[in-house]
Tab-separated table of C-alpha atoms and ligand atoms in Angstrom:
chain	number	residue	atom	x	y	z
A	61	MET	CA	79.379	147.033	134.082
A	62	GLY	CA	75.918	148.934	132.118
A	63	GLU	CA	72.895	148.878	133.014
A	64	ARG	CA	70.321	148.147	130.290
A	65	SER	CA	68.233	151.139	129.728
A	66	SER	CA	63.892	150.845	129.383
A	67	THR	CA	63.679	152.973	127.160
A	68	GLY	CA	65.416	153.624	124.103
A	69	TRP	CA	64.860	153.961	120.194
A	70	LEU	CA	61.717	152.558	119.812
A	71	ASP	CA	60.732	155.041	122.165
A	72	ARG	CA	62.438	158.082	119.652
A	73	LEU	CA	60.814	156.650	116.761
A	74	LEU	CA	57.300	156.738	118.152
A	75	GLY	CA	57.733	160.571	119.376
A	76	ARG	CA	57.053	158.789	122.978
A	77	ARG	CA	60.044	161.431	123.581
A	78	ALA	CA	62.818	163.785	122.960
A	79	GLU	CA	64.889	162.864	120.876
A	80	PRO	CA	68.410	161.381	122.496
A	81	THR	CA	72.068	162.020	121.354
A	82	LEU	CA	74.225	159.588	120.489
A	83	GLY	CA	75.993	160.112	124.180
A	84	ASP	CA	72.424	159.833	126.191
A	85	ALA	CA	73.229	157.438	129.176
A	86	ARG	CA	69.910	155.221	128.652
A	87	LEU	CA	71.427	154.395	124.929
A	88	ASP	CA	74.945	153.143	126.440
A	89	VAL	CA	74.714	149.535	127.448
A	90	ALA	CA	78.495	148.911	127.709
A	91	PHE	CA	80.005	146.189	129.134
A	92	SER	CA	83.981	145.726	129.920
A	93	ASP	CA	84.733	142.993	127.924
A	94	ILE	CA	84.375	143.072	123.609
A	95	GLU	CA	82.912	138.950	123.413
A	96	THR	CA	80.108	140.915	126.259
A	97	ASN	CA	79.631	143.862	123.739
A	98	LEU	CA	79.547	142.041	120.641
A	99	ILE	CA	76.337	140.299	121.856
A	100	HIS	CA	74.425	143.027	123.936
A	101	GLY	CA	77.145	146.019	123.375
A	102	GLY	CA	74.500	149.221	122.890
A	103	ASP	CA	71.278	147.289	123.022
A	104	SER	CA	68.453	149.793	124.194
A	105	ASN	CA	66.468	146.982	125.419
A	106	GLN	CA	63.453	147.556	123.469
A	107	ARG	CA	61.814	144.385	122.336
A	108	ILE	CA	59.723	144.965	119.365
A	109	GLY	CA	57.031	142.243	119.666
A	110	ARG	CA	59.315	140.250	122.052
A	111	ALA	CA	61.911	139.657	119.555
A	112	VAL	CA	65.671	138.455	121.177
A	113	VAL	CA	66.753	139.303	117.384
A	114	SER	CA	66.856	142.671	115.958
A	115	PRO	CA	63.837	143.022	113.663
A	116	ILE	CA	64.979	144.833	109.870
A	117	PHE	CA	63.385	147.966	109.287
A	118	GLN	CA	62.908	148.064	105.345
A	119	THR	CA	61.646	150.954	104.955
A	120	ALA	CA	63.397	153.797	103.556
A	121	ASN	CA	62.138	156.650	105.237
A	122	TYR	CA	60.919	157.889	108.541
A	123	LEU	CA	58.371	159.972	109.742
A	124	VAL	CA	59.501	164.056	110.501
A	125	GLY	CA	60.217	164.234	114.087
A	126	GLY	CA	61.698	167.532	114.328
A	127	GLU	CA	65.270	167.087	113.547
A	128	GLY	CA	68.092	170.326	114.584
A	129	ALA	CA	70.367	168.318	112.235
A	130	TYR	CA	70.948	167.280	108.043
A	131	GLU	CA	72.416	163.920	109.217
A	132	ASP	CA	69.594	163.634	111.939
A	133	VAL	CA	66.112	163.559	109.312
A	134	ARG	CA	65.568	159.935	108.959
A	135	TYR	CA	66.249	158.252	105.065
A	136	ILE	CA	68.038	155.010	104.484
A	137	ARG	CA	71.129	156.971	102.456
A	138	LEU	CA	71.575	158.774	106.173
A	139	ASN	CA	73.155	155.580	107.884
A	140	ASN	CA	70.223	155.946	110.449
A	141	SER	CA	68.002	153.518	110.771
A	142	PRO	CA	67.408	151.916	114.142
A	143	ASN	CA	69.912	148.911	112.163
A	144	HIS	CA	72.162	152.107	111.769
A	145	GLU	CA	72.501	152.887	114.876
A	146	LEU	CA	72.263	149.935	117.010
A	147	LEU	CA	75.101	148.544	114.890
A	148	HIS	CA	77.352	152.064	115.480
A	149	ARG	CA	76.877	152.021	119.195
A	150	ARG	CA	78.243	148.232	118.914
A	151	LEU	CA	80.910	149.314	116.931
A	152	ALA	CA	82.616	152.303	118.946
A	153	LEU	CA	82.138	150.266	122.039
A	154	ILE	CA	84.190	146.860	120.620
A	155	GLU	CA	86.846	150.066	118.699
A	156	ASP	CA	87.201	151.307	122.391
A	157	ALA	CA	85.858	155.098	119.825
A	158	GLU	CA	83.165	157.764	120.749
A	159	ASP	CA	80.902	157.364	117.852
A	160	ALA	CA	81.050	154.569	115.120
A	161	LEU	CA	79.744	154.091	111.581
A	162	VAL	CA	78.825	152.075	109.114
A	163	ALA	CA	79.330	152.157	105.114
A	164	ALA	CA	78.207	150.222	101.942
A	165	SER	CA	81.552	148.703	101.630
A	166	GLY	CA	85.313	148.551	102.841
A	167	MET	CA	86.374	151.278	100.238
A	168	ALA	CA	83.374	153.682	100.185
A	169	ALA	CA	84.481	153.616	104.388
A	170	ILE	CA	87.958	154.878	103.586
A	171	THR	CA	87.598	156.839	100.536
A	172	SER	CA	84.964	158.731	102.721
A	173	VAL	CA	87.600	159.053	105.636
A	174	LEU	CA	89.995	160.514	102.965
A	175	PHE	CA	87.276	162.630	101.442
A	176	ALA	CA	86.268	164.248	105.197
A	177	PHE	CA	90.115	165.251	105.689
A	178	LEU	CA	92.155	165.296	102.098
A	179	GLY	CA	90.548	168.456	99.472
A	180	HIS	CA	91.966	169.584	96.547
A	181	GLY	CA	95.744	170.542	97.124
A	182	ASP	CA	96.650	168.238	100.264
A	183	HIS	CA	99.147	165.426	100.328
A	184	LEU	CA	99.084	162.323	102.376
A	185	LEU	CA	101.611	159.678	103.567
A	186	ALA	CA	100.291	155.876	103.312
A	187	HIS	CA	102.388	152.338	103.616
A	188	ARG	CA	103.725	151.479	100.093
A	189	SER	CA	102.343	148.693	99.403
A	190	LEU	CA	98.345	149.027	101.006
A	191	TYR	CA	95.103	146.520	99.985
A	192	GLY	CA	95.049	146.371	95.900
A	193	GLY	CA	91.771	148.988	95.843
A	194	THR	CA	93.366	151.313	98.541
A	195	GLN	CA	96.371	151.511	96.391
A	196	THR	CA	95.146	151.870	92.669
A	197	PHE	CA	92.470	154.919	94.520
A	198	LEU	CA	95.268	156.363	95.437
A	199	ASP	CA	97.380	155.567	92.526
A	200	GLN	CA	94.653	156.233	90.094
A	201	ASP	CA	91.951	158.360	90.965
A	202	ALA	CA	92.562	161.152	93.985
A	203	PRO	CA	95.651	162.156	91.573
A	204	GLY	CA	92.448	163.498	88.971
A	205	LEU	CA	91.120	164.941	92.703
A	206	GLY	CA	94.379	167.150	93.109
A	207	ILE	CA	95.215	164.633	96.118
A	208	GLU	CA	98.439	162.796	96.065
A	209	TYR	CA	100.014	160.712	98.086
A	210	THR	CA	103.866	159.317	98.804
A	211	GLY	CA	104.674	155.621	99.598
A	212	ILE	CA	106.900	154.947	103.107
A	213	ASN	CA	108.098	152.152	104.194
A	214	MET	CA	106.181	152.120	107.952
A	215	ALA	CA	108.541	149.947	109.693
A	216	ASP	CA	111.635	152.580	109.191
A	217	PRO	CA	110.509	155.675	110.398
A	218	ASP	CA	114.044	156.923	108.890
A	219	GLY	CA	112.373	158.470	105.564
A	220	TRP	CA	109.271	159.548	106.445
A	221	LYS	CA	110.110	163.631	107.554
A	222	ALA	CA	111.626	163.800	103.994
A	223	ALA	CA	108.398	162.738	102.290
A	224	LEU	CA	106.512	165.590	104.304
A	225	ARG	CA	104.592	168.533	102.224
A	226	PRO	CA	103.245	171.726	103.386
A	227	ARG	CA	100.082	170.543	102.292
A	228	THR	CA	100.568	166.851	104.169
A	229	ARG	CA	97.419	166.161	106.277
A	230	LEU	CA	97.065	162.012	106.566
A	231	ILE	CA	98.702	159.380	107.499
A	232	TYR	CA	97.498	155.920	106.328
A	233	VAL	CA	98.710	152.299	106.871
A	234	GLU	CA	96.612	148.757	107.768
A	235	GLY	CA	97.226	147.188	110.876
A	236	VAL	CA	98.329	143.889	109.240
A	237	SER	CA	99.322	145.014	105.359
A	238	ASN	CA	97.570	143.589	102.822
A	239	PRO	CA	98.914	140.510	101.135
A	240	LEU	CA	102.764	141.252	102.563
A	241	MET	CA	101.595	141.097	106.356
A	242	GLU	CA	103.572	143.540	107.284
A	243	VAL	CA	103.847	145.030	110.586
A	244	GLY	CA	104.570	148.690	110.754
A	245	ASP	CA	106.274	150.144	113.683
A	246	LEU	CA	102.592	151.675	114.720
A	247	GLU	CA	103.483	153.466	117.853
A	248	ALA	CA	105.436	155.814	116.093
A	249	VAL	CA	103.015	156.238	113.085
A	250	ILE	CA	100.909	157.387	115.955
A	251	ALA	CA	104.002	159.882	118.225
A	252	PHE	CA	105.243	161.546	113.827
A	253	ALA	CA	101.183	161.851	113.285
A	254	ARG	CA	101.002	164.167	116.966
A	255	GLU	CA	104.351	166.010	116.422
A	256	HIS	CA	103.123	166.992	112.841
A	257	GLY	CA	99.504	167.916	112.707
A	258	LEU	CA	98.638	164.388	110.965
A	259	VAL	CA	95.365	162.398	111.127
A	260	SER	CA	96.671	159.939	111.499
A	261	VAL	CA	94.150	155.943	109.845
A	262	ILE	CA	94.083	152.400	110.485
A	263	ASP	CA	93.051	149.479	108.433
A	264	ASN	CA	92.717	147.674	111.263
A	265	THR	CA	90.529	144.866	108.705
A	266	PHE	CA	93.291	141.875	109.153
A	267	LEU	CA	93.634	142.203	112.435
A	268	THR	CA	89.928	143.445	114.156
A	269	PRO	CA	89.337	145.092	117.501
A	270	VAL	CA	89.619	141.191	118.816
A	271	ASN	CA	93.401	141.387	118.396
A	272	PHE	CA	94.000	145.105	118.299
A	273	ARG	CA	92.184	148.171	119.076
A	274	PRO	CA	94.021	151.004	117.302
A	275	LEU	CA	92.716	153.958	119.305
A	276	SER	CA	93.158	153.085	123.011
A	277	VAL	CA	97.058	153.631	121.728
A	278	GLY	CA	96.512	156.604	119.492
A	279	PHE	CA	95.053	156.311	115.977
A	280	ASP	CA	92.724	159.053	115.223
A	281	LEU	CA	90.139	157.365	112.920
A	282	VAL	CA	89.988	153.106	112.115
A	283	VAL	CA	88.418	151.526	108.790
A	284	HIS	CA	87.137	148.418	108.403
A	285	SER	CA	86.429	146.480	105.597
A	286	ALA	CA	83.299	144.903	107.646
A	287	THR	CA	82.635	142.400	103.673
A	288	LYS	CA	85.797	140.482	105.974
A	289	TYR	CA	85.969	139.107	109.514
A	290	LEU	CA	83.594	141.974	111.247
A	291	ASN	CA	80.855	140.046	109.474
A	292	GLY	CA	82.979	136.198	108.640
A	293	HIS	CA	80.427	134.672	106.838
A	294	SER	CA	81.423	136.212	102.738
A	295	ASP	CA	77.581	137.332	102.663
A	296	ILE	CA	77.322	141.103	102.397
A	297	VAL	CA	79.921	144.044	101.820
A	298	ALA	CA	80.651	146.152	104.176
A	299	GLY	CA	82.084	148.945	105.912
A	300	ALA	CA	82.960	151.130	108.790
A	301	VAL	CA	84.706	153.535	110.351
A	302	ALA	CA	85.673	154.201	114.001
A	303	GLY	CA	87.402	157.591	116.040
A	304	SER	CA	85.778	160.293	117.961
A	305	SER	CA	82.649	161.999	117.655
A	306	ALA	CA	83.855	165.284	115.978
A	307	CYS	CA	86.246	163.004	113.675
A	308	VAL	CA	83.234	160.517	112.967
A	309	LEU	CA	80.604	163.548	112.290
A	310	ASP	CA	83.016	164.896	109.358
A	311	VAL	CA	82.719	161.559	107.889
A	312	ARG	CA	79.463	160.830	108.386
A	313	ARG	CA	78.891	164.405	106.601
A	314	ARG	CA	80.956	163.246	103.694
A	315	LEU	CA	79.760	159.483	103.359
A	316	ASN	CA	76.140	161.343	103.468
A	317	HIS	CA	76.483	163.269	100.209
A	318	LEU	CA	78.723	160.242	98.474
A	319	GLY	CA	76.024	158.018	98.708
A	320	GLY	CA	77.505	154.589	99.995
A	321	SER	CA	75.004	153.788	102.846
A	322	LEU	CA	74.219	150.166	104.528
A	323	ASP	CA	71.253	148.839	103.082
A	324	PRO	CA	69.000	147.641	107.025
A	325	HIS	CA	69.151	143.960	105.601
A	326	ALA	CA	72.826	144.089	105.144
A	327	CYS	CA	73.031	145.546	108.638
A	328	PHE	CA	70.849	142.910	110.220
A	329	LEU	CA	73.640	140.176	108.489
A	330	LEU	CA	76.297	142.247	110.311
A	331	GLU	CA	74.837	142.268	113.789
A	332	ARG	CA	74.355	138.799	113.149
A	333	GLY	CA	78.438	138.080	112.229
A	334	LEU	CA	79.764	139.922	114.546
A	335	LYS	CA	77.932	137.594	117.340
A	336	THR	CA	80.418	135.077	116.602
A	337	LEU	CA	83.366	137.985	116.280
A	338	ALA	CA	85.258	136.405	118.979
A	339	LEU	CA	85.042	133.268	118.433
A	340	ARG	CA	86.399	132.430	114.875
A	341	VAL	CA	88.900	135.265	115.517
A	342	GLU	CA	90.300	133.596	118.667
A	343	ARG	CA	89.914	130.190	116.473
A	344	GLN	CA	91.485	131.578	113.312
A	345	ASN	CA	94.436	133.237	115.183
A	346	GLY	CA	95.069	129.665	116.627
A	347	SER	CA	94.636	127.828	113.103
A	348	ALA	CA	96.761	130.304	111.067
A	349	LEU	CA	100.164	130.274	113.918
A	350	GLN	CA	99.870	126.305	113.380
A	351	LEU	CA	99.491	126.417	109.242
A	352	ALA	CA	102.428	129.487	109.027
A	353	GLU	CA	104.500	126.978	111.363
A	354	PHE	CA	103.554	123.507	109.267
A	355	LEU	CA	104.654	126.127	105.634
A	356	HIS	CA	108.130	127.671	107.173
A	357	GLU	CA	109.078	124.010	107.526
A	358	HIS	CA	107.553	122.642	104.772
A	359	PRO	CA	110.538	121.883	101.049
A	360	ARG	CA	108.416	124.051	98.869
A	361	VAL	CA	107.408	126.789	100.782
A	362	LEU	CA	110.716	129.528	100.166
A	363	ARG	CA	108.817	132.313	102.509
A	364	VAL	CA	106.423	132.597	104.958
A	365	ASN	CA	104.545	135.703	106.039
A	366	TYR	CA	103.209	135.968	109.381
A	367	PRO	CA	103.492	138.324	112.065
A	368	GLY	CA	102.867	134.892	114.473
A	369	LEU	CA	106.115	133.531	113.816
A	370	PRO	CA	109.134	134.628	115.261
A	371	SER	CA	111.000	135.472	112.771
A	372	ASP	CA	109.141	137.669	110.631
A	373	PRO	CA	110.391	140.798	110.599
A	374	GLY	CA	107.654	142.652	112.332
A	375	HIS	CA	106.898	139.944	115.252
A	376	GLU	CA	108.657	141.940	118.087
A	377	ARG	CA	106.035	145.096	117.168
A	378	ALA	CA	103.028	142.589	116.699
A	379	ALA	CA	103.644	140.722	120.028
A	380	LYS	CA	104.027	144.094	121.434
A	381	LEU	CA	100.918	145.601	120.641
A	382	PHE	CA	98.554	142.965	119.317
A	383	SER	CA	96.892	140.133	121.248
A	384	GLY	CA	96.951	137.888	118.694
A	385	PHE	CA	98.346	137.846	115.003
A	386	GLY	CA	95.233	137.259	113.465
A	387	GLY	CA	94.109	134.504	110.636
A	388	MET	CA	96.169	135.897	107.416
A	389	LEU	CA	98.466	134.719	106.219
A	390	SER	CA	100.979	134.809	102.521
A	391	PHE	CA	103.624	132.524	101.302
A	392	ASP	CA	106.175	131.573	98.218
A	393	VAL	CA	106.607	129.178	96.413
A	394	GLN	CA	109.082	128.592	92.995
A	395	SER	CA	106.967	129.557	90.805
A	396	GLY	CA	103.548	130.942	89.508
A	397	GLU	CA	103.759	126.922	87.276
A	398	GLU	CA	103.512	125.840	91.356
A	399	ALA	CA	101.111	127.794	92.646
A	400	ASP	CA	98.873	127.313	89.880
A	401	ALA	CA	99.244	123.639	90.519
A	402	PHE	CA	98.666	124.156	93.844
A	403	LEU	CA	95.456	126.612	93.709
A	404	ARG	CA	93.804	123.370	92.103
A	405	ASN	CA	95.274	120.699	93.917
A	406	VAL	CA	93.688	122.239	97.117
A	407	ARG	CA	90.846	120.681	98.187
A	408	ILE	CA	89.578	122.248	101.711
A	409	PRO	CA	90.040	125.689	100.905
A	410	LEU	CA	88.395	127.660	97.716
A	411	HIS	CA	89.964	129.565	95.278
A	412	ALA	CA	88.404	132.259	96.329
A	413	VAL	CA	89.279	136.227	96.768
A	414	SER	CA	88.097	138.218	99.913
A	415	LEU	CA	88.921	136.787	103.963
A	416	GLY	CA	87.808	136.234	107.353
A	417	SER	CA	85.091	133.916	106.610
A	418	ALA	CA	84.406	130.665	108.491
A	419	GLU	CA	85.787	128.831	105.052
A	420	SER	CA	89.236	129.317	104.434
A	421	LEU	CA	90.098	130.914	101.413
A	422	VAL	CA	93.627	130.807	98.973
A	423	VAL	CA	93.784	133.467	96.309
A	424	GLN	CA	97.389	134.653	94.220
A	425	PRO	CA	96.981	138.600	94.968
A	426	SER	CA	99.213	139.330	91.687
A	427	ARG	CA	95.751	137.745	89.781
A	428	SER	CA	93.775	139.100	91.748
A	429	SER	CA	93.577	142.019	94.481
A	430	HIS	CA	96.391	143.965	93.201
A	431	LEU	CA	95.983	142.953	89.875
A	432	GLY	CA	95.165	146.958	89.161
A	433	VAL	CA	99.139	147.696	90.466
A	434	PRO	CA	101.006	148.479	87.591
A	435	VAL	CA	103.458	145.243	86.966
A	436	ALA	CA	107.124	146.572	87.717
A	437	GLU	CA	105.886	148.013	91.291
A	438	ARG	CA	104.516	144.208	92.469
A	439	GLU	CA	107.606	142.609	91.627
A	440	ARG	CA	109.474	145.528	93.141
A	441	LEU	CA	107.235	144.621	96.169
A	442	GLY	CA	107.513	141.028	96.127
A	443	ILE	CA	104.206	140.016	95.161
A	444	THR	CA	104.645	137.846	92.467
A	445	ASP	CA	102.949	135.560	91.252
A	446	ALA	CA	104.150	132.626	93.121
A	447	LEU	CA	102.400	134.150	96.266
A	448	ILE	CA	99.828	132.867	97.687
A	449	ARG	CA	97.609	134.417	100.675
A	450	VAL	CA	95.190	132.788	102.790
A	451	SER	CA	92.354	133.396	104.977
A	452	VAL	CA	92.173	130.168	107.371
A	453	GLY	CA	89.006	129.445	108.016
A	454	ILE	CA	87.594	127.642	111.312
A	455	GLU	CA	87.865	124.406	109.458
A	456	SER	CA	90.200	121.635	111.266
A	457	ILE	CA	93.473	122.352	111.163
A	458	ASP	CA	94.824	119.337	111.255
A	459	GLU	CA	92.697	118.139	108.053
A	460	LEU	CA	93.418	121.853	106.359
A	461	ILE	CA	97.458	121.300	107.089
A	462	ALA	CA	97.323	117.772	105.651
A	463	ASP	CA	95.008	119.116	102.953
A	464	PHE	CA	98.420	122.178	101.716
A	465	ASP	CA	100.934	118.903	102.800
A	466	ARG	CA	99.380	117.041	99.498
A	467	ALA	CA	98.936	119.936	97.170
A	468	LEU	CA	101.852	121.296	98.085
A	469	SER	CA	103.523	117.900	97.080
A	470	ALA	CA	101.645	117.088	94.041
A	471	ALA	CA	102.335	120.369	92.869
B	177	PLP	N1	90.828	146.719	103.634
B	177	PLP	C1	90.913	145.775	103.438
B	177	PLP	C2	92.376	145.219	103.759
B	177	PLP	C3	90.715	144.597	102.266
B	177	PLP	O1	91.333	143.488	101.769
B	177	PLP	C4	89.941	145.568	101.982
B	177	PLP	C5	89.268	143.761	100.548
B	177	PLP	O2	89.795	143.058	100.206
B	177	PLP	C6	89.425	146.687	101.768
B	177	PLP	C7	90.250	147.243	102.375
B	177	PLP	C8	88.336	146.790	101.121
B	177	PLP	O3	86.500	146.482	101.430
B	177	PLP	P1	85.294	146.125	100.582
B	177	PLP	O4	86.053	144.985	99.459
B	177	PLP	O5	83.940	145.806	101.373
B	177	PLP	O6	85.673	147.443	100.070
């Protein structure tokens, strides 16, 4: 267990002593368990006006303090207000990272990571089915910037070597993929990246560090849409990156120029949301498993994608690495019309995009997150209009299951 420091960022802001670095022991309030770190980790123990909760530093700029590097100049776009820095320390602790960074959105975090390690002429390997925004960025934006990618099946290492090119620099995977809930051979991804000198990046949005800490098994960088579980209340858009100090510094420099900084008020909300992350995720793990088991037996349901089900192709890999299977699942009904009827009939979950919040959400990925992916490609992957994705919230699971049963039967 770490010790609370008696001096910290307030002193630094007030210029009462030399600016410490991020690794300064006086800022390292660190505990062993994620539940404690989510609430106290990285705290500087400074209480302005004796406030228990961090004040919001709603100031764009700060007095000059003799900074030696550009990223230390205090300015909101450089993501370095006291609100940002507390989050950086806390996120690093919960992801077992040396350093972390918040960003204006999950996509700002992802694109900054890609731009930090890939330039014109470079190539990356990525899972064949990813969150729609990431996938359309790779399909539509990256080629114009001279960056090419090859989609591979992360569950099957056999074809990976053949996809390598002389300028392959990075391998990108989602811990549980959106929206098909596939779990790749993550240990093989790490070994492959090491063997071929690739930067390994994982989007850990669906699992959260409560269920899986990818850096502890060897990934180089973790990215999050903090909009989802980390915040957990559907009221901000935010992103996060965690990894070694050197990797995070590369990303920070890129993000500083791309300008994807998080607003201090959003930092405040993210800090608040993080406090209940473990509670929410543990409950969502349990509820999602119960709902998946119910749907698995339901006569109107053709297929359920959830790594917690023993019948799921990713179950063994997930059971080996994850401490929980997450709150996300997807399932197929007979047709797009049946999916439409289900979405009209269901009463508790909201028919809305995004995920990871207190309220359950249902959506057809083909008509939302994956609208940008060409129809033929979607169909090939199995992302049809009959596929419904569920983000399980924290409502009563008995009422939720009864609601799904009623809506499916009426569909
Ligand atoms: N990664 C995953 C797995 C997502 O589901 C999303 C958004 O839905 C993103 C990244 C992008 O995050 P944001 O919307 O915060 O930019």
